[in-house]
XYZ file of C-alpha atoms in Angstrom:
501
model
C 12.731 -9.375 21.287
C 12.388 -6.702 18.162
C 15.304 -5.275 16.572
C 14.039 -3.037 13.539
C 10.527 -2.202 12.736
C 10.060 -5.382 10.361
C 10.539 -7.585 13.186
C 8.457 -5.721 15.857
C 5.501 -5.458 13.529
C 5.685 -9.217 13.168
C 5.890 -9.430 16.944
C 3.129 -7.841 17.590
C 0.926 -9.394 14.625
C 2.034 -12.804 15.895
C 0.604 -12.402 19.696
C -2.377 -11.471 18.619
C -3.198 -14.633 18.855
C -3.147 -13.848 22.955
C -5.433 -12.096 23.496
C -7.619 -12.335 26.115
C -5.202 -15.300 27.649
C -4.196 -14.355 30.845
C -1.922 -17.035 31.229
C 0.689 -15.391 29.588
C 2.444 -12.345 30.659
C 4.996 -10.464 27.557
C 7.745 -8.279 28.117
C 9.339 -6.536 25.537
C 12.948 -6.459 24.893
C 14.038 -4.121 22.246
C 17.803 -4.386 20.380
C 18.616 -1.096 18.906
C 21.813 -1.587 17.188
C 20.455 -2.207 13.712
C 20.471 0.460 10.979
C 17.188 -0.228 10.851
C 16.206 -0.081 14.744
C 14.598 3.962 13.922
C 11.413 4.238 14.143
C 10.732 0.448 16.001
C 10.700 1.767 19.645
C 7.671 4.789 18.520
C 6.145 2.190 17.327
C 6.017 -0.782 20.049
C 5.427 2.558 22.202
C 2.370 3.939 19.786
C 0.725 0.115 20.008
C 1.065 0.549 24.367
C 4.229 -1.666 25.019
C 6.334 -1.087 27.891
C 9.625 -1.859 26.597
C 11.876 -3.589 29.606
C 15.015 -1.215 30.194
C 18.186 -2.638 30.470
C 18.172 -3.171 34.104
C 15.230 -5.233 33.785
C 16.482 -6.985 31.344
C 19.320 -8.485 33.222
C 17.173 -9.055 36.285
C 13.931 -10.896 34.745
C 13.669 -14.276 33.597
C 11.777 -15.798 31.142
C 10.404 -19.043 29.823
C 10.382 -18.190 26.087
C 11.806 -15.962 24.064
C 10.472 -15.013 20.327
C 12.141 -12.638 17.818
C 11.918 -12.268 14.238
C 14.829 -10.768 13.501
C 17.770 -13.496 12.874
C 20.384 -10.656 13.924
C 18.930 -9.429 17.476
C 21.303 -9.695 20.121
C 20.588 -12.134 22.795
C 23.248 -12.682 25.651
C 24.828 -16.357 25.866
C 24.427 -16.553 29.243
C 20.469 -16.824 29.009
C 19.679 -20.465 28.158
C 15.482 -19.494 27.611
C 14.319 -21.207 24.584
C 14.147 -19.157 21.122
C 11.743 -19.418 18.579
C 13.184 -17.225 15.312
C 9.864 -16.252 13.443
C 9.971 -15.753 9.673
C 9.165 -11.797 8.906
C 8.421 -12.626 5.019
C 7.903 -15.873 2.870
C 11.026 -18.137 3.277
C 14.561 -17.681 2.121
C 14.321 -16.067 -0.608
C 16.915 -13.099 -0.466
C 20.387 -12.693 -0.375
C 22.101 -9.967 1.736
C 25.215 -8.654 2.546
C 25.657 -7.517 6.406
C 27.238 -3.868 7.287
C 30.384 -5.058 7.304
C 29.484 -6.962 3.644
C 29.415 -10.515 5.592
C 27.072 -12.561 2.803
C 24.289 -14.392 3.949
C 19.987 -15.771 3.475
C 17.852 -13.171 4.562
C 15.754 -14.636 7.472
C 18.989 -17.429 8.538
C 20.565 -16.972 11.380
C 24.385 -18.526 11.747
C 24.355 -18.609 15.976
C 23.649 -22.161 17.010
C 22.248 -21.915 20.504
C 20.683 -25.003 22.261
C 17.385 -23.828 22.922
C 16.959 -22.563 19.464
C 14.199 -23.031 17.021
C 13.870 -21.344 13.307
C 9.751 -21.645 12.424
C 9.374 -22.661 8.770
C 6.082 -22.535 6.654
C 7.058 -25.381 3.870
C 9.094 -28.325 4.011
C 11.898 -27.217 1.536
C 13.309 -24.316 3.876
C 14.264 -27.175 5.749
C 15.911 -28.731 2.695
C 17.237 -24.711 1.974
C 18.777 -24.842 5.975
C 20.586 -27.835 5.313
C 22.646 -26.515 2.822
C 23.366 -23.116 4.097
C 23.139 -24.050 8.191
C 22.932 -27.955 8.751
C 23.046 -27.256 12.404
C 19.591 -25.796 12.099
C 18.073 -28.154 9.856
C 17.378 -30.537 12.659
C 15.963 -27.001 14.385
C 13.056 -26.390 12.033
C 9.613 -26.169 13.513
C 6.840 -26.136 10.459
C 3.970 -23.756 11.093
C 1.706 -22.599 9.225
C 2.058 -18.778 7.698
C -0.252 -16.704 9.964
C 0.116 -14.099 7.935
C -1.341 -15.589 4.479
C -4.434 -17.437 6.778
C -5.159 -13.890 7.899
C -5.123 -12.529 4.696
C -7.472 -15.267 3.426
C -9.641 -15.177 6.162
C -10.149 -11.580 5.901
C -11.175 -11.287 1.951
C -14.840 -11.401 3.361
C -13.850 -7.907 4.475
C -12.907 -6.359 1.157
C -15.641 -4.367 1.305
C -14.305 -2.564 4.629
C -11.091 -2.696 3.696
C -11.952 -0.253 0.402
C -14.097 1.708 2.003
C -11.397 2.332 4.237
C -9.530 3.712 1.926
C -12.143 5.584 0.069
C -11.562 4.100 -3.241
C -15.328 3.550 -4.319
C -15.763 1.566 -7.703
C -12.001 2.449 -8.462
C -9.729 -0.281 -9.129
C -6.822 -0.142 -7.097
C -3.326 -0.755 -7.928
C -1.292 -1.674 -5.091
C 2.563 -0.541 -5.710
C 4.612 -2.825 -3.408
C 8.728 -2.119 -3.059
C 10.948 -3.632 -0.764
C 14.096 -2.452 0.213
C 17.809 -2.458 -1.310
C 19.868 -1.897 -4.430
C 16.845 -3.675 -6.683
C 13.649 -2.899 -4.799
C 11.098 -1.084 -7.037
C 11.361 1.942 -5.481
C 15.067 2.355 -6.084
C 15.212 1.402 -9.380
C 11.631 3.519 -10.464
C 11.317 6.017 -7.975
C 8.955 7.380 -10.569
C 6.323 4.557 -11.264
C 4.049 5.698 -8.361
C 3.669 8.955 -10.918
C 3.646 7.187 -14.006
C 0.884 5.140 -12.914
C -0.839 8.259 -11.653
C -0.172 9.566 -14.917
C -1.708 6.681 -17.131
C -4.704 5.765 -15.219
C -7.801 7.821 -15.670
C -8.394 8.525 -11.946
C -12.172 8.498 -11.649
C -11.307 4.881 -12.908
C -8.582 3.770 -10.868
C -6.893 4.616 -7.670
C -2.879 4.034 -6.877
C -1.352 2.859 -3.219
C 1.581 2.211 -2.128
C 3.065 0.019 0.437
C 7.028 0.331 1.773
C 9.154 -2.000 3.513
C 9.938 -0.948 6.551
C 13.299 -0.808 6.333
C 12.744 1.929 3.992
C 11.003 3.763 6.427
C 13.525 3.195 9.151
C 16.698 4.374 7.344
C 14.665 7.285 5.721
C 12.048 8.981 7.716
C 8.373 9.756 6.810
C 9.470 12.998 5.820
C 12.019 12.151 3.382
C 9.868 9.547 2.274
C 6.714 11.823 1.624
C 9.272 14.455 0.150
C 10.148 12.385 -2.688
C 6.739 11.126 -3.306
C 5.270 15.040 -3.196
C 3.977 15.003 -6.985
C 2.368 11.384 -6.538
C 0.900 12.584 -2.703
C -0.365 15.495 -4.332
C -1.780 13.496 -7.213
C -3.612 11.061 -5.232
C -1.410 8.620 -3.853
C -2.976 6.480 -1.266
C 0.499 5.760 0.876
C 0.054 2.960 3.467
C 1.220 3.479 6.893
C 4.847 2.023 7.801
C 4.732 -1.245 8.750
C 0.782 -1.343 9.069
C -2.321 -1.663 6.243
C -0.599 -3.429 3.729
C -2.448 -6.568 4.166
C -5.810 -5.001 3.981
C -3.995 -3.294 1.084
C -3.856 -6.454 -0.375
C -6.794 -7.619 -0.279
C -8.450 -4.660 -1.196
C -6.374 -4.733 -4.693
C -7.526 -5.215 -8.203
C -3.983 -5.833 -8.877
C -0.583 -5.556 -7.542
C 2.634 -3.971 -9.072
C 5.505 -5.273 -6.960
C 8.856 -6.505 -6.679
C 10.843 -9.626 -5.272
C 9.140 -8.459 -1.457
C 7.009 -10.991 0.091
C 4.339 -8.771 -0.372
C 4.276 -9.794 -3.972
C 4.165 -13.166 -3.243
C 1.600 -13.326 -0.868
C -0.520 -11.003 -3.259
C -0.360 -13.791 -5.827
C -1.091 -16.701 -3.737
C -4.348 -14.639 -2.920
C -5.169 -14.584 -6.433
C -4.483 -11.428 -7.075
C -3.128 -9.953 -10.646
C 0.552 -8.840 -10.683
C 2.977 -7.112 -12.754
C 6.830 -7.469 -11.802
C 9.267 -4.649 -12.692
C 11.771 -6.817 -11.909
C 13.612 -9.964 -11.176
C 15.912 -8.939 -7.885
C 18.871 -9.359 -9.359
C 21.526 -11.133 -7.750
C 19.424 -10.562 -4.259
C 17.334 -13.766 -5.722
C 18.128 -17.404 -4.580
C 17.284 -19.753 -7.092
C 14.954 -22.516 -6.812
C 12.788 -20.867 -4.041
C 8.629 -19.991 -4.876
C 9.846 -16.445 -4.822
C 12.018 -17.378 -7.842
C 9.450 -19.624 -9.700
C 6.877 -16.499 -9.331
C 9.409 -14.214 -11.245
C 9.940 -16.538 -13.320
C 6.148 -16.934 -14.855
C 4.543 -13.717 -13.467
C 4.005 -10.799 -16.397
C 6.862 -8.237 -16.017
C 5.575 -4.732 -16.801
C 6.897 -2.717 -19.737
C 8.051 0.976 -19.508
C 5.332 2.305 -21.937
C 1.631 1.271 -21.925
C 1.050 1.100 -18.910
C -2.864 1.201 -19.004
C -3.510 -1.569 -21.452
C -0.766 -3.217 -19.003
C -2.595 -2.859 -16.218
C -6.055 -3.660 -17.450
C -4.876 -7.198 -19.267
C -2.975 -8.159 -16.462
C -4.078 -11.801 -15.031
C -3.791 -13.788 -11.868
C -0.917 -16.709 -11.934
C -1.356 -20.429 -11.180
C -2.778 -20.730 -7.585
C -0.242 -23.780 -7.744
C 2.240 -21.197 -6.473
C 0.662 -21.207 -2.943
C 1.284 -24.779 -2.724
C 4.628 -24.615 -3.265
C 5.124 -22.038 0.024
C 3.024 -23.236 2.759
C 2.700 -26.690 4.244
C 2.651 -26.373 7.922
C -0.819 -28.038 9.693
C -0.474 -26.172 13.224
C -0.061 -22.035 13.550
C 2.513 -20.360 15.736
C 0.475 -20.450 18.767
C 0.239 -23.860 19.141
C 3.767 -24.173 19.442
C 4.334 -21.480 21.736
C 1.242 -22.838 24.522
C 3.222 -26.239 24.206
C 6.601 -24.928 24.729
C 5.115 -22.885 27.896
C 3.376 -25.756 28.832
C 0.099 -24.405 28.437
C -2.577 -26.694 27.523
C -4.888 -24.850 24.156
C -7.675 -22.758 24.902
C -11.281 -23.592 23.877
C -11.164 -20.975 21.512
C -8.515 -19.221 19.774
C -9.178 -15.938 18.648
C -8.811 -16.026 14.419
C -9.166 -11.888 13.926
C -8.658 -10.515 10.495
C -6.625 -7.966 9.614
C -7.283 -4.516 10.569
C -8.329 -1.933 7.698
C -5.431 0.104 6.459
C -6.240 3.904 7.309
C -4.561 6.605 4.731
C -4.661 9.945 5.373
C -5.274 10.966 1.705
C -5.633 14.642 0.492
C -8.022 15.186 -2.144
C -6.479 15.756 -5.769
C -6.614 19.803 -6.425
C -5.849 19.784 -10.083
C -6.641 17.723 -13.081
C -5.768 17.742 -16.864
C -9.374 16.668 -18.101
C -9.532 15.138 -21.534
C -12.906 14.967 -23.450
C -14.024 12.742 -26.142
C -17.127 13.155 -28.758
C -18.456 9.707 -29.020
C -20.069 8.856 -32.857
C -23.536 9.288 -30.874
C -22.869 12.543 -29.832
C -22.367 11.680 -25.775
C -19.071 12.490 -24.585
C -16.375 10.553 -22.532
C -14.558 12.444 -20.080
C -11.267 11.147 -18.171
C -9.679 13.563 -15.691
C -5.980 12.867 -14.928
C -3.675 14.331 -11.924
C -2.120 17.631 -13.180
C 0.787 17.302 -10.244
C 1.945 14.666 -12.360
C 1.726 16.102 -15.722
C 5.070 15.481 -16.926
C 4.077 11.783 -17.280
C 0.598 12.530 -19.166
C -0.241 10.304 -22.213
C 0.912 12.424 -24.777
C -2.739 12.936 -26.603
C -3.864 13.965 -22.961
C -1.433 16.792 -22.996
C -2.011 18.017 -26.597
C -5.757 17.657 -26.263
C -7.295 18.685 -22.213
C -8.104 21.576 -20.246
C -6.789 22.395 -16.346
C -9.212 22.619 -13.798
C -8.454 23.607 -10.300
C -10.376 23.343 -7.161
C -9.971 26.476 -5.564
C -8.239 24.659 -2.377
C -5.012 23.917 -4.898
C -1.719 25.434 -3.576
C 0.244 25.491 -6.410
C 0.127 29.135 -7.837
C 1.432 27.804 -11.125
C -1.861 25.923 -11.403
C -4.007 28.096 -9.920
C -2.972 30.820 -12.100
C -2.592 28.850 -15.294
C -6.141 26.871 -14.831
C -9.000 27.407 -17.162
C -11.575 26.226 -14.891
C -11.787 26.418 -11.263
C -14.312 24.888 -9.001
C -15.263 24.972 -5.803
C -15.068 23.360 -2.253
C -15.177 26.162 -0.171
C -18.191 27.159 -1.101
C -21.062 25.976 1.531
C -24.154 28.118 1.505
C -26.227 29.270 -1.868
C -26.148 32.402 -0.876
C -21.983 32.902 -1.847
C -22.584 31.146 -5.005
C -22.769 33.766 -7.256
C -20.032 35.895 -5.539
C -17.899 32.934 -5.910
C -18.642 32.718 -9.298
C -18.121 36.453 -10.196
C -14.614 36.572 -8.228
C -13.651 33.196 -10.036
C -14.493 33.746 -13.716
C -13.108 37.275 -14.137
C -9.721 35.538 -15.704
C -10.996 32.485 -16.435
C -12.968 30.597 -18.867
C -15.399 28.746 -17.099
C -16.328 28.597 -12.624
C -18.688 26.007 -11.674
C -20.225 25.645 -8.062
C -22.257 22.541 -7.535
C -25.828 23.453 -5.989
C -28.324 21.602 -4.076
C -31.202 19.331 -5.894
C -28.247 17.582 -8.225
C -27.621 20.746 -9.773
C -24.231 22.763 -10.873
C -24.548 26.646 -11.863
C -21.485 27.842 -14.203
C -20.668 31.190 -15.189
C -19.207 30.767 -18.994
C -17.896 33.731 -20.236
C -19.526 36.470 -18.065
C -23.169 34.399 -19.245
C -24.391 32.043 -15.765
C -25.815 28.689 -16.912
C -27.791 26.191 -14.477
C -26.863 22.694 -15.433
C -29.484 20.184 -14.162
C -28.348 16.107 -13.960
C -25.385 15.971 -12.194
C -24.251 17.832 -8.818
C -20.774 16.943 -9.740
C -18.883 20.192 -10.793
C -16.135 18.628 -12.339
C -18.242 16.206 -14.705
C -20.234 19.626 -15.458
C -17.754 22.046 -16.364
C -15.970 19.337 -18.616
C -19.279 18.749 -20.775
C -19.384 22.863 -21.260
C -15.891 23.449 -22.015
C -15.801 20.753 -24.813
C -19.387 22.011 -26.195
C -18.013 25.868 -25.954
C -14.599 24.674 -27.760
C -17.019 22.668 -30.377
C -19.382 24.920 -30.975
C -21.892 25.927 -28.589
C -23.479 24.897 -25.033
C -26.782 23.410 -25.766
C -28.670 20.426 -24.353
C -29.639 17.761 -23.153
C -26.154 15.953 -23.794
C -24.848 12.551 -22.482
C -22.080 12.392 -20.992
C -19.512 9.992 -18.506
C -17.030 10.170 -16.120
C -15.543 6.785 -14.314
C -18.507 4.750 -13.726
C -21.224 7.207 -13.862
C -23.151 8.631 -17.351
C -25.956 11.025 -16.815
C -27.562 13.723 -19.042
C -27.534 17.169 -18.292
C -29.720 20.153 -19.713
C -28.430 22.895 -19.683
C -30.636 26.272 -19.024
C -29.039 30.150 -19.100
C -30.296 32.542 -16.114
């Protein structure tokens, strides 16, 4: 049974387990009188479920009944057994219902007789017996599928970035749950800041929502408030989907008190906290111990921030999971279903972002004392939240696919995408350049031609315009174009030479 989008997406990651067991026939029963129920029913239907309709409901039987949602409605006259699943890492979080009922995130206060709560470590059973005693007695310890399948998968890395077309970047992972002191509500502007401090031929930013937040807000709304980060690169994972790959494609993780946090630091990832959730946090839990000796990130630096950040004690780990037999063990025995020979163990599936390439950039270039020069491009759609010495010291260069007429009118460099045969080259170039100081068009045999000031130049070691036109513009401003010069962008250094036609 799912109730809100958090607790079919656990659902469904939970019996994946059946596959190819065709013992077992599911039906779907979906509760849609949570304020987060939007968005759950496209989903199970996207994935393929048939979701029972109420008539079906009252007519078919069952012999077990799962749900990870401690709120979803179940009648009192069915007497099926119930296994509540977790849909994060233990009891961490303290909520107040609609009508502003307190209560443990993930506890449910209905006693039924067939009822079972599954529990990944020992001391949620301790937690239950102060809160619920009833349920206590009602614990079943598991393991946490979803940590095994994150640490199975980190032999798929590799995948998982290409996936998301990060190349020798390192990726920050933004994670924000939801409520009064999830990240996103109280920064809705650190998915640009980070944009904004973080060279991006050196680093690339995701982010991954609760789905809660997607429920009570929409994709639109969502990607309407996170326009200037979009358009400056922003990879955003898919609701409710990707965020493990996510994960474990990180260099580091900027989060919250959301699981996701959590589970990124038992992986041995790096995180930074921006903050401690408040009076949502219940004391004594791992969740608690992590915030309480995990780095919390600053407001200014963020780039020294994020490259000296450092993994915390694995020791956290220990202190969450416990349980020696998974989920599905429990369910064949409570079926009566003897184990299969082999269990599937699948890893996560990579995260897919639909991604549109960046269209402007503030580039800022550097002499070095041996004469090469440094260049670091950073999103213009976020130039409100430049480094200071990046605004008082770059250049804008547009792609001539960018949108914004501000920038496209305002940029002293454009280059080209559209351009695919050598033939429109220099046509491209002469409408381009008329207004501007410098139009580059990358060629074929790792070349770039640039028209500087009515004068076309063919710059040999590099195909990449960008890198190109950078080099020339802080030559012209210096003094003059001449070669061979070193220069590098991200991870790559090359020379160029630099020949007029």
């Amino acid at each position: 049974m799912a109730r809100t989008i958090t607790s079919a997406v656990r659902l469904l990651d939970e019996l994946d387990v059946l596959r190819g067991d065709d013992r077992i026939a599911v039906s779907f029963w979906l509760d849609e009188r949570s304020r987060f129920s939007h968005g759950a029913r496209d989903l199970l239907l996207q994935r393929g479920v048939r979701i029972l309709t109420d008539d079906e409901q009252q007519k078919q039987s069952f012999d077990l009944i799962l749900t990870a949602s401690e709120n979803t409605a179940i009648p009192e006259d069915i007497e099926t057994p119930i296994l509540l699943l977790p849909h994060g890492v233990g009891f961490h979080k303290h909520l107040r219902d609609v009508d502003g009922t307190p209560r443990l995130s993930g506890v449910t206060l209905t006693n039924r007789p067939g009822l079972r709560v599954a529990i990944a470590h020992e001391s949620q059973r301790t937690q239950l017996s102060h809160v619920a005693p009833e349920l206590a007695g009602k614990a079943v310890l598991t393991r946490d599928s979803y940590f095994d399948r994150l640490r199975a998968s980190q032999p798929l890395r590799t995948l998982y970035r290409e996936a998301l077309h990060v190349g020798p970047r390192r990726l920050v992972l933004i994670s924000s749950t939801w409520g009064e002191q999830a990240l996103l509500t109280r920064q809705p502007d650190l998915p640009s800041r980070l944009l904004a401090a973080l060279p991006a031929d050196e680093f690339a930013v995701a982010l991954a929502l609760h789905p809660n937040l997607w429920s009570a807000q929409g994709d639109w709304q969502i990607r309407t408030r996170l326009a200037e980060a979009l358009d400056a690169g922003l990879l955003l994972v898919p609701a409710g989907q990707g965020w493990p790959a996510s994960v474990v494609a990180a260099d580091l993780v900027v989060g919250d008190h959301g699981s996701v946090t959590f589970y990124s630091a038992a992986l041995g990832r790096p995180i930074l906290l921006t903050g401690d959730g408040g009076p949502e946090m219940v004391p004594e839990t791992p969740m608690h111990r992590l915030i309480s000796s995990a780095t919390r990130l600053r407001g200014t630096d963020l780039r020294d921030q994020v490259s000296d950040a450092s993994p915390v004690s694995p020791a956290i780990r220990d202190a969450a999971f416990s349980g020696d037999h998974d989920v599905h063990h429990w369910i064949l025995d409570a079926l009566g279903l003897p184990p299969r020979e082999q269990t599937p163990h699948r890893a996560w599936p990579a995260a897919h972002v639909d991604a549109a390439a960046v269209a402007s950039f503030q580039v800022h270039t550097s002499s070095r004392p041996d004469g090469s020069l440094r260049i670091e491009r950073f999103p213009a759609a976020v130039g409100a939240y430049l480094p200071e010495v990046v605004r008082a010291s770059s250049h804008l260069a547009t792609y001539d696919d960018e949108l914004d007429l501000g920038r496209r009118d305002s940029a002293s460099v454009m280059l080209s995408r559209s351009v695919r045969e050598p033939a429109q080259t220099r046509e491209w170039l002469e409408e381009h350049s008329r207004q501007r100081f410098l139009a580059a068009v990358a060629e074929p045999g790792n070349t770039v031609l640039v028209r500087l000031r009515g004068q076309l130049s063919r710059v040999t070691g590099s195909g990449d315009a960008a890198l190109v036109s950078a080099a020339l513009h802080h030559l012209v401003q210096h003094g003059s174009p001449r070669g061979p010069v070193r220069v590098t962008l991200g991870p790559i250094t090359v020379k160029l030479e630099i020949s007029p036609q």
